[in-house]
PDB file of C-alpha atoms in Angstrom:
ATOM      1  CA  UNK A  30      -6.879  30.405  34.125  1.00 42.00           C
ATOM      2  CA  UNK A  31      -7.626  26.936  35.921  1.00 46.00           C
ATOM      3  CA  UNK A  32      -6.128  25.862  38.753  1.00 47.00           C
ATOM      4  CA  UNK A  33      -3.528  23.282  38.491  1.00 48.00           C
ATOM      5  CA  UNK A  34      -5.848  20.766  40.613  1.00 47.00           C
ATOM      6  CA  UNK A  35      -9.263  21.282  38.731  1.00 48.00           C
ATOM      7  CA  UNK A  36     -10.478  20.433  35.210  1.00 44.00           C
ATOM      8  CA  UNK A  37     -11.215  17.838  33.362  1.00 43.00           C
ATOM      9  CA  UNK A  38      -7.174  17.422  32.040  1.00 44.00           C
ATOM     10  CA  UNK A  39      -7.168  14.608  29.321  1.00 40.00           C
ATOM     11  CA  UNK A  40      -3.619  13.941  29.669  1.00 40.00           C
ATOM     12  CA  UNK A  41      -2.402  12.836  26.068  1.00 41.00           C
ATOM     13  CA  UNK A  42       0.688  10.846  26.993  1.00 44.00           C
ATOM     14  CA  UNK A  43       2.055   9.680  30.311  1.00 48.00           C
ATOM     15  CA  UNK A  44       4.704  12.410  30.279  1.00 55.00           C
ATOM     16  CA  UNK A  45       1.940  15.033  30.550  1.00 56.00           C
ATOM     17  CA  UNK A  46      -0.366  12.794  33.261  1.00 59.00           C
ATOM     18  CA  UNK A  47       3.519  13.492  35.242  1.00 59.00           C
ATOM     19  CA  UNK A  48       4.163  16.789  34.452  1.00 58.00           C
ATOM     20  CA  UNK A  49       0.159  17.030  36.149  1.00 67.00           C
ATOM     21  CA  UNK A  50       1.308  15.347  38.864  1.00 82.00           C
ATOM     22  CA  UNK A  51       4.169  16.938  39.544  1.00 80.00           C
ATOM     23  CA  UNK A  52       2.150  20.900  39.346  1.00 85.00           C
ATOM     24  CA  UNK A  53      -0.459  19.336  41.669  1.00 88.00           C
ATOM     25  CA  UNK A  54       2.316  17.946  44.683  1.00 87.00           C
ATOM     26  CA  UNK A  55       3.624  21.845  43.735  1.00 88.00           C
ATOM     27  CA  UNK A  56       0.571  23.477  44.156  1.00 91.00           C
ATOM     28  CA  UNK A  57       0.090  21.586  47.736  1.00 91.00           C
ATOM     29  CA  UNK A  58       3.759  22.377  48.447  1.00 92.00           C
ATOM     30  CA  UNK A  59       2.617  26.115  48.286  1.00 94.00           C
ATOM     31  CA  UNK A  60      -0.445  25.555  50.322  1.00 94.00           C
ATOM     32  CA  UNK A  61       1.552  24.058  53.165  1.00 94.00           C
ATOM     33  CA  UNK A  62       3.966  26.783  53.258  1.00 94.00           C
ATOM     34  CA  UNK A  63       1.125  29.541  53.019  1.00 95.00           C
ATOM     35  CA  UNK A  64      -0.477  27.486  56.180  1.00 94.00           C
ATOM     36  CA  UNK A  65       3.327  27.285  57.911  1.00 93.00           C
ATOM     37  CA  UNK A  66       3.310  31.508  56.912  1.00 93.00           C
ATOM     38  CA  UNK A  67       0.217  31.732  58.730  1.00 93.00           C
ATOM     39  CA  UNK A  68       1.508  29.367  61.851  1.00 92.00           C
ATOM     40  CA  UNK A  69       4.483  31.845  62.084  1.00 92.00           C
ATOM     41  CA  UNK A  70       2.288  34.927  61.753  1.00 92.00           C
ATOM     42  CA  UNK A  71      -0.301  33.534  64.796  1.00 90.00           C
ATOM     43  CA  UNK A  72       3.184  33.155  66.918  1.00 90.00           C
ATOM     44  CA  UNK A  73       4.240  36.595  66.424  1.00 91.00           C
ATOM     45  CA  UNK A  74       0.323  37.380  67.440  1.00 90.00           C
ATOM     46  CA  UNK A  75       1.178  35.847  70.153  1.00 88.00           C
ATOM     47  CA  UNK A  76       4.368  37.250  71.394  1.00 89.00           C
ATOM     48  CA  UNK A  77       2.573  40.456  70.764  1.00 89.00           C
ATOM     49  CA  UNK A  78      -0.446  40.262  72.975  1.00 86.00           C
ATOM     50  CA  UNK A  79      -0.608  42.972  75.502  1.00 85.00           C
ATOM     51  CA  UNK A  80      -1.716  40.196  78.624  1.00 87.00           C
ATOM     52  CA  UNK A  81       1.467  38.418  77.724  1.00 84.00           C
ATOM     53  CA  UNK A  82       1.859  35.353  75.600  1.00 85.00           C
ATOM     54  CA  UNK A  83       0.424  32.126  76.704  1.00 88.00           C
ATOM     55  CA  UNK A  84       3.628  29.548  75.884  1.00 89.00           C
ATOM     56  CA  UNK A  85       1.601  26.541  75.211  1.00 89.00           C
ATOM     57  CA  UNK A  86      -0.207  27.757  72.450  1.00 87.00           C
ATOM     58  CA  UNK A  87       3.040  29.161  71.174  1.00 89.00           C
ATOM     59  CA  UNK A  88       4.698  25.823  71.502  1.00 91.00           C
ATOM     60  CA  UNK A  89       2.391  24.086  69.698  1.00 91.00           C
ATOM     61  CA  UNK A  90       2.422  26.722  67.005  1.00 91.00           C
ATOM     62  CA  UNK A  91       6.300  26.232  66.820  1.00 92.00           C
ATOM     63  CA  UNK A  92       6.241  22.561  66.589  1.00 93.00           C
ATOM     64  CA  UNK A  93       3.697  22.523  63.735  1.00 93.00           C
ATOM     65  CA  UNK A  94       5.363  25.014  61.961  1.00 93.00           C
ATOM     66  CA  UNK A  95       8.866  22.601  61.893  1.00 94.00           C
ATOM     67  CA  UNK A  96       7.132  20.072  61.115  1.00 94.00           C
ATOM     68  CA  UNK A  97       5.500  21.797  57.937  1.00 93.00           C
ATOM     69  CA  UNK A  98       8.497  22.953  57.102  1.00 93.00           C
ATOM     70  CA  UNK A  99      10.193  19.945  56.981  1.00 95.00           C
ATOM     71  CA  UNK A 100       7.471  18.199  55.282  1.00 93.00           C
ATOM     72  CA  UNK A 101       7.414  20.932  52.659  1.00 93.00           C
ATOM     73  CA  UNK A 102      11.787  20.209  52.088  1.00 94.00           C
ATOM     74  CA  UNK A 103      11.166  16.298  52.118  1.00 93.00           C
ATOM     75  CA  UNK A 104       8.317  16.871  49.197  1.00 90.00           C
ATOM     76  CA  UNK A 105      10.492  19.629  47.247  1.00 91.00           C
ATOM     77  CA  UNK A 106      13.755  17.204  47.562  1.00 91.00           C
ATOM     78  CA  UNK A 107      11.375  14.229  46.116  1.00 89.00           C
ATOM     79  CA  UNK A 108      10.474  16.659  43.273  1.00 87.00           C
ATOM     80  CA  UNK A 109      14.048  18.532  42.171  1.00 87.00           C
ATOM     81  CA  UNK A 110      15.175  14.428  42.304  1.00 86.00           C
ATOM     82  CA  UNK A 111      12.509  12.780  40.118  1.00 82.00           C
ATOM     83  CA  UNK A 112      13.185  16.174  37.375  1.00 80.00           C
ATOM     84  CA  UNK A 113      16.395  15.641  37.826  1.00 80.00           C
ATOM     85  CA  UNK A 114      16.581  11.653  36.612  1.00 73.00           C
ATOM     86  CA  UNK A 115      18.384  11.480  33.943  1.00 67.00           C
ATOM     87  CA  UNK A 116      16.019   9.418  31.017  1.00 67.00           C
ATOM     88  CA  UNK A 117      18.291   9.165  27.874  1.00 67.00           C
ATOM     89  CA  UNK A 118      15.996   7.884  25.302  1.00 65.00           C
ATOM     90  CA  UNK A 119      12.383   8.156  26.704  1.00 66.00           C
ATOM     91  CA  UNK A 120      10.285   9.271  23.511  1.00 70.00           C
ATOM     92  CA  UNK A 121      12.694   8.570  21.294  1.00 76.00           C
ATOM     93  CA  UNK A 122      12.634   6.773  18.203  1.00 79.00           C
ATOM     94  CA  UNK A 123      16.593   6.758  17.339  1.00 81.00           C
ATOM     95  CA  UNK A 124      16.996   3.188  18.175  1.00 81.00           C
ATOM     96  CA  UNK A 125      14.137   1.699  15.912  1.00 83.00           C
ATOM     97  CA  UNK A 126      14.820   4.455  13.112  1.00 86.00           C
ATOM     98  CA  UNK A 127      18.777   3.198  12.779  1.00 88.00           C
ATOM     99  CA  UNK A 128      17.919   0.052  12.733  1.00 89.00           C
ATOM    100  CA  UNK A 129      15.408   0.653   9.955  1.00 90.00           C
ATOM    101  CA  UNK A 130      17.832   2.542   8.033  1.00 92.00           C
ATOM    102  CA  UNK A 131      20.636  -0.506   8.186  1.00 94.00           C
ATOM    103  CA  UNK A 132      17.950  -2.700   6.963  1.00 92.00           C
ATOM    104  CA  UNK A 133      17.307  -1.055   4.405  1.00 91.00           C
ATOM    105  CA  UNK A 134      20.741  -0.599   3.085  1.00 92.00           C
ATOM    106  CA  UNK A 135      21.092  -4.248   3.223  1.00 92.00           C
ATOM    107  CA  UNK A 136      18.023  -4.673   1.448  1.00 91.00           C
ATOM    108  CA  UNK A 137      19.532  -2.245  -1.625  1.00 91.00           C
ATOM    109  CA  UNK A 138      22.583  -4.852  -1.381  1.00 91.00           C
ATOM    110  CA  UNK A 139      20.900  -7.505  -1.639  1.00 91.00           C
ATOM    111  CA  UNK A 140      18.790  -6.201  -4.453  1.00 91.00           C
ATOM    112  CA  UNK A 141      21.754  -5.115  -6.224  1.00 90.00           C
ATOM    113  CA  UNK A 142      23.627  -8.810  -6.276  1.00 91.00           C
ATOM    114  CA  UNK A 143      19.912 -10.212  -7.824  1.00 89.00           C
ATOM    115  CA  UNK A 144      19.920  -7.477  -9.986  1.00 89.00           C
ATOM    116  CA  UNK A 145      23.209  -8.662 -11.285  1.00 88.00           C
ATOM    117  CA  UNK A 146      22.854 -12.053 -11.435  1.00 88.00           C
ATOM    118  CA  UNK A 147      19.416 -11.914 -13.439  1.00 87.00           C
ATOM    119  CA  UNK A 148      21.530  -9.692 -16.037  1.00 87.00           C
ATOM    120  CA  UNK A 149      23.598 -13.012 -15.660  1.00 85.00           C
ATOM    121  CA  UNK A 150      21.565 -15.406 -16.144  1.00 82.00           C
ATOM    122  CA  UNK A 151      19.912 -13.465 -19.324  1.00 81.00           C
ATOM    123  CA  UNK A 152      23.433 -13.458 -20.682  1.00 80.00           C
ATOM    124  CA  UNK A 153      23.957 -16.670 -20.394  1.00 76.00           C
ATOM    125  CA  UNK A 154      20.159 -18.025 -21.603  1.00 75.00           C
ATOM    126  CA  UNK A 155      20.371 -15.794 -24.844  1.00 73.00           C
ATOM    127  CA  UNK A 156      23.396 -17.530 -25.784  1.00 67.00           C
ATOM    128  CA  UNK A 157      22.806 -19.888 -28.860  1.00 47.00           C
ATOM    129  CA  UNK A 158      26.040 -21.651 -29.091  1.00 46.00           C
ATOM    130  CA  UNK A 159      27.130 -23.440 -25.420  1.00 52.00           C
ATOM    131  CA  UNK A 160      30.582 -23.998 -25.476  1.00 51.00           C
ATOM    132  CA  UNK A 161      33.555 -24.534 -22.809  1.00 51.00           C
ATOM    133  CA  UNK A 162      34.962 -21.697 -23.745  1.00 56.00           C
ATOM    134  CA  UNK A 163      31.415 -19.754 -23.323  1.00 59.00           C
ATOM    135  CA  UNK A 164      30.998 -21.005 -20.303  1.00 60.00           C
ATOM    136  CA  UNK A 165      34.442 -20.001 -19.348  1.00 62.00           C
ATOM    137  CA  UNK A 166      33.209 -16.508 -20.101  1.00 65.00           C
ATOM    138  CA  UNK A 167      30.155 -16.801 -18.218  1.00 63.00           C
ATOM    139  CA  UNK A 168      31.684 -18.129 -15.023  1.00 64.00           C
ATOM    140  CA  UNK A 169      34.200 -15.373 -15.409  1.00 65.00           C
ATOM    141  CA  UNK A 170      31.527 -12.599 -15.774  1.00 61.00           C
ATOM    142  CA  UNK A 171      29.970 -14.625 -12.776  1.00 60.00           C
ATOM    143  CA  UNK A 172      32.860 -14.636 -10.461  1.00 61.00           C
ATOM    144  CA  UNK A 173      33.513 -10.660 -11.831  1.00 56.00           C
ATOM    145  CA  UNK A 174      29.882  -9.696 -10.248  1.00 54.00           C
ATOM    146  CA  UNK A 175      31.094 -11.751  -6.724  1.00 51.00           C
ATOM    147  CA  UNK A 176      34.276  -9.896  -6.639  1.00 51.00           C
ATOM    148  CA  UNK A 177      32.905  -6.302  -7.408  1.00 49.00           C
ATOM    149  CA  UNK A 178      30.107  -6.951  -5.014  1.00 49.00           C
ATOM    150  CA  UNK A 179      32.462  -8.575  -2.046  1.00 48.00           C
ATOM    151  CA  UNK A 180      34.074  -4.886  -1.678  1.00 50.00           C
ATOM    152  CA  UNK A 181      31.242  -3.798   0.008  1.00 52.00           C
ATOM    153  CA  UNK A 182      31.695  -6.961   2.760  1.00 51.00           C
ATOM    154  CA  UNK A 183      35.527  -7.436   2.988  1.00 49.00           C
ATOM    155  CA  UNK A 184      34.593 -10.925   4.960  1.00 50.00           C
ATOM    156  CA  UNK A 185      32.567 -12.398   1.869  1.00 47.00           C
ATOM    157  CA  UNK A 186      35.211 -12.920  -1.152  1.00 45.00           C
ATOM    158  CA  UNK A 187      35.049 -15.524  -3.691  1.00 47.00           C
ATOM    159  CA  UNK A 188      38.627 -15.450  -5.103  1.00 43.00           C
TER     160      UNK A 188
END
């Protein structure tokens, strides 16, 4: 198995170059608290040596070790915030795809009314005899299609 730092990782989307990020600040994370583990362990060397301890190399084991150690929580903090951030609609599509649906149930609407009105229009074009009353009916067949199809917008009404 690799190593999270090595390889020749072809991220495919940004997500993954993060995620890659994020394992390799991890994996250095671990490093620094196996060299803090280490820092701790030459103290204790120290404390142990049979011609007593010699306090200056303890101190400055000590104050390296903090230091790790609080390097190591500022790091791990930075990383439990930025997987914690909340991203509602990163790689998602629901926006776009709604709005592509709406469309195209306007688009059936609209195809609908010319439907109607070319049925209308071949209605009124076969016709031999043009009369008042004729076009009486035709208007009234017109304004029937308007009426039936201004259900479906309650703002849009003819009568």
């Amino acid at each position: 198995m690799a190593s999270p730092m090595g390889g020749a990782a072809n991220p495919i989307n940004t997500t993954a170059a993060a995620q890659s990020t994020s394992l390799q600040r991890l994996y250095h994370v671990e490093k620094r608290i196996v060299h803090a583990l280490e820092l701790a362990g030459g103290v204790m060397e120290e404390l142990a040596n049979a011609s007593g301890p010699k306090m200056d190399g303890i101190n400055a084991n000590c104050r390296e070790f903090m230091q790790s150690i609080k390097d190591i929580q500022v790091t791990l903090r930075e990383e439990i915030k930025s997987m914690c951030e909340y991203r509602p609609f990163e790689n998602c599509d629901y926006v776009s795809r709604t709005t592509a649906e709406i469309s195209c149930k306007k688009l059936d609407c609209v195809v609908g009314q010319l439907d109607d009105m070319e049925t209308t229009i071949k209605q009124y074009n076969s016709s031999q005899i043009i009369s008042e009353n004729g076009i009486r009916d035709c208007l009234s067949h017109m304004n029937l299609i308007i009426t039936r199809d201004s259900r479906m917008d309650p703002l849009w009404r003819v009568r």
